[in-house]
Amino acid sequence: MTFAALKRSAARGTAALPAHQSGLAIAVALLIASAGASTAQETILEREFSNAAVMGQTDVGISKGSVVIAPIPFSNPMIEHGLTLGAGYLFNLPGSKPSGAGIAALKTSNGSEGIGGGFNVNFADGLWSVGLIGGEATLFYDFPLSNTADLPLKQTGKLYAFTVSRAVNSKLSAGVSLSYLDSTLGLDVPGFEDLPPILRPDANVTVGKINIHAAYDTRDDTFFPTQGALIKGSLAYGEELDAIFDGEIPVIDRHYSKGVASASRYAPLGKNGILAANASICGASDSAPFFDGCGVGMANGLRGFGTLDDLASWSAGAQVEYRGRLTERIGYVGFAGLGIGGDTFADMSLDQGGFAAGFGLRYRISKQFGLDYAIDYARNDAQEEFLYITLGQRF
């Protein structure tokens, strides 16, 4: 079901809606590493561990890793404020790039909750990387039907993803990932849950996807690069099966494709500063479900845009960020970004995107691996304000 079809269905009062996969991806990312609403396409583990090309300057061996155990507050524009209680472990195997594992549980101010975990291990002198994540969550969020009306939704489900990649050389790697989503979505209105399952028009959604990806990485560090570049691309094929009324009535059986490409560049600026820049483009076929589309705020990690506010089949974005350090522990950032979107490549415009800028603070929770706790404030050209509390840099 496309975004336009979803809005028409909601206007008619039906609840046979596909699940919002990015909501579950956000939850799993938060569960594993408190990773806020970043790209909705990849978790902290996938982004920071899988494509690292250069080892950090650390000791090696599982016994010489870095442990992170903490209750971590977060802020997410879609599921509001909450707390993640989790434990993570970062380490280097001999001759290989950073690896990590984590488990966590979350609870938010709007009643959303979940539990999950995952790992990504780089081994064989950096030749192979293998990762697995999984989690289950119950999410409450509002789907925007217009500028003045929202549809309150409740989603429960399980999401699993497996990825394997192989280094071609010290800078180039390629791999494949598989993901599986099993979810149910319905209206979050009083009395709706009291109806028998067969009478509730919930959407039972199953989505399977295969993704081929490649990366060219010359960064000097995984978590806090000061120079170098990271270029990534992926092509995905997905299959979606939907049914309503407790799975008794099939309503959708279709396949779709999607492509994403991004490039990031890092360079020293001044005595203690770093200038980071990122550009990305995303395109999905007309048959792609809205929850795996390419809207600004969903596919490119731009701050200042809601995950569901600018849904589209195509989008492109660019952002620049200055990263400075006050002390070894304390840092700060200033950033600005631009995003455009549309139903086709030729239709992309600021009407489905816009400008945003902001600033943030960083607190280094792992000196060994350069991992920061991040608090960012962003404001867009529509005067909307957003607060993000996450782990790691945005890109």
JSON list of C-alpha atoms in Angstrom, two decimals, residues 23-36 72 74 76 79-86 103-116 136-139:
[
{"chain": "A", "resi": 23, "resn": "GLY", "atom": "CA", "xyz": [9.19, 2.05, 13.74]},
{"chain": "A", "resi": 24, "resn": "LEU", "atom": "CA", "xyz": [10.39, -1.44, 14.56]},
{"chain": "A", "resi": 25, "resn": "ALA", "atom": "CA", "xyz": [13.82, -0.69, 13.14]},
{"chain": "A", "resi": 26, "resn": "ILE", "atom": "CA", "xyz": [14.03, 2.35, 15.41]},
{"chain": "A", "resi": 27, "resn": "ALA", "atom": "CA", "xyz": [12.99, 0.24, 18.38]},
{"chain": "A", "resi": 28, "resn": "VAL", "atom": "CA", "xyz": [15.53, -2.49, 17.63]},
{"chain": "A", "resi": 29, "resn": "ALA", "atom": "CA", "xyz": [18.24, 0.11, 17.12]},
{"chain": "A", "resi": 30, "resn": "LEU", "atom": "CA", "xyz": [17.35, 1.67, 20.45]},
{"chain": "A", "resi": 31, "resn": "LEU", "atom": "CA", "xyz": [17.31, -1.73, 22.08]},
{"chain": "A", "resi": 32, "resn": "ILE", "atom": "CA", "xyz": [20.75, -2.65, 20.83]},
{"chain": "A", "resi": 33, "resn": "ALA", "atom": "CA", "xyz": [22.57, 0.63, 21.26]},
{"chain": "A", "resi": 34, "resn": "SER", "atom": "CA", "xyz": [20.12, 3.43, 22.06]},
{"chain": "A", "resi": 35, "resn": "ALA", "atom": "CA", "xyz": [20.34, 4.54, 18.48]},
{"chain": "A", "resi": 36, "resn": "GLY", "atom": "CA", "xyz": [17.42, 7.00, 18.20]},
{"chain": "A", "resi": 72, "resn": "ILE", "atom": "CA", "xyz": [20.34, 5.78, 28.92]},
{"chain": "A", "resi": 74, "resn": "PHE", "atom": "CA", "xyz": [16.61, 9.04, 24.77]},
{"chain": "A", "resi": 76, "resn": "ASN", "atom": "CA", "xyz": [12.70, 10.17, 19.52]},
{"chain": "A", "resi": 79, "resn": "ILE", "atom": "CA", "xyz": [7.85, 7.37, 20.09]},
{"chain": "A", "resi": 80, "resn": "GLU", "atom": "CA", "xyz": [8.59, 10.32, 22.41]},
{"chain": "A", "resi": 81, "resn": "HIS", "atom": "CA", "xyz": [10.90, 10.22, 25.43]},
{"chain": "A", "resi": 82, "resn": "GLY", "atom": "CA", "xyz": [12.06, 7.08, 27.15]},
{"chain": "A", "resi": 83, "resn": "LEU", "atom": "CA", "xyz": [14.73, 5.09, 28.90]},
{"chain": "A", "resi": 84, "resn": "THR", "atom": "CA", "xyz": [16.90, 2.25, 27.60]},
{"chain": "A", "resi": 85, "resn": "LEU", "atom": "CA", "xyz": [18.51, -0.09, 30.11]},
{"chain": "A", "resi": 86, "resn": "GLY", "atom": "CA", "xyz": [21.23, -1.97, 28.34]},
{"chain": "A", "resi": 103, "resn": "ILE", "atom": "CA", "xyz": [21.28, -6.43, 24.88]},
{"chain": "A", "resi": 104, "resn": "ALA", "atom": "CA", "xyz": [18.72, -3.93, 26.14]},
{"chain": "A", "resi": 105, "resn": "ALA", "atom": "CA", "xyz": [15.12, -3.10, 27.02]},
{"chain": "A", "resi": 106, "resn": "LEU", "atom": "CA", "xyz": [13.27, 0.17, 26.52]},
{"chain": "A", "resi": 107, "resn": "LYS", "atom": "CA", "xyz": [10.20, 1.98, 27.82]},
{"chain": "A", "resi": 108, "resn": "THR", "atom": "CA", "xyz": [8.82, 5.29, 26.57]},
{"chain": "A", "resi": 109, "resn": "SER", "atom": "CA", "xyz": [6.52, 8.00, 27.88]},
{"chain": "A", "resi": 110, "resn": "ASN", "atom": "CA", "xyz": [3.72, 7.02, 25.43]},
{"chain": "A", "resi": 111, "resn": "GLY", "atom": "CA", "xyz": [3.68, 3.36, 26.55]},
{"chain": "A", "resi": 112, "resn": "SER", "atom": "CA", "xyz": [5.94, 1.89, 23.86]},
{"chain": "A", "resi": 113, "resn": "GLU", "atom": "CA", "xyz": [8.24, -0.89, 25.06]},
{"chain": "A", "resi": 114, "resn": "GLY", "atom": "CA", "xyz": [10.51, -3.58, 23.72]},
{"chain": "A", "resi": 115, "resn": "ILE", "atom": "CA", "xyz": [13.44, -5.89, 24.22]},
{"chain": "A", "resi": 116, "resn": "GLY", "atom": "CA", "xyz": [16.19, -7.08, 21.89]},
{"chain": "A", "resi": 136, "resn": "GLU", "atom": "CA", "xyz": [10.24, -7.49, 19.65]},
{"chain": "A", "resi": 137, "resn": "ALA", "atom": "CA", "xyz": [8.34, -4.35, 20.52]},
{"chain": "A", "resi": 138, "resn": "THR", "atom": "CA", "xyz": [4.96, -2.75, 21.10]},
{"chain": "A", "resi": 139, "resn": "LEU", "atom": "CA", "xyz": [4.88, 0.76, 19.69]}
]
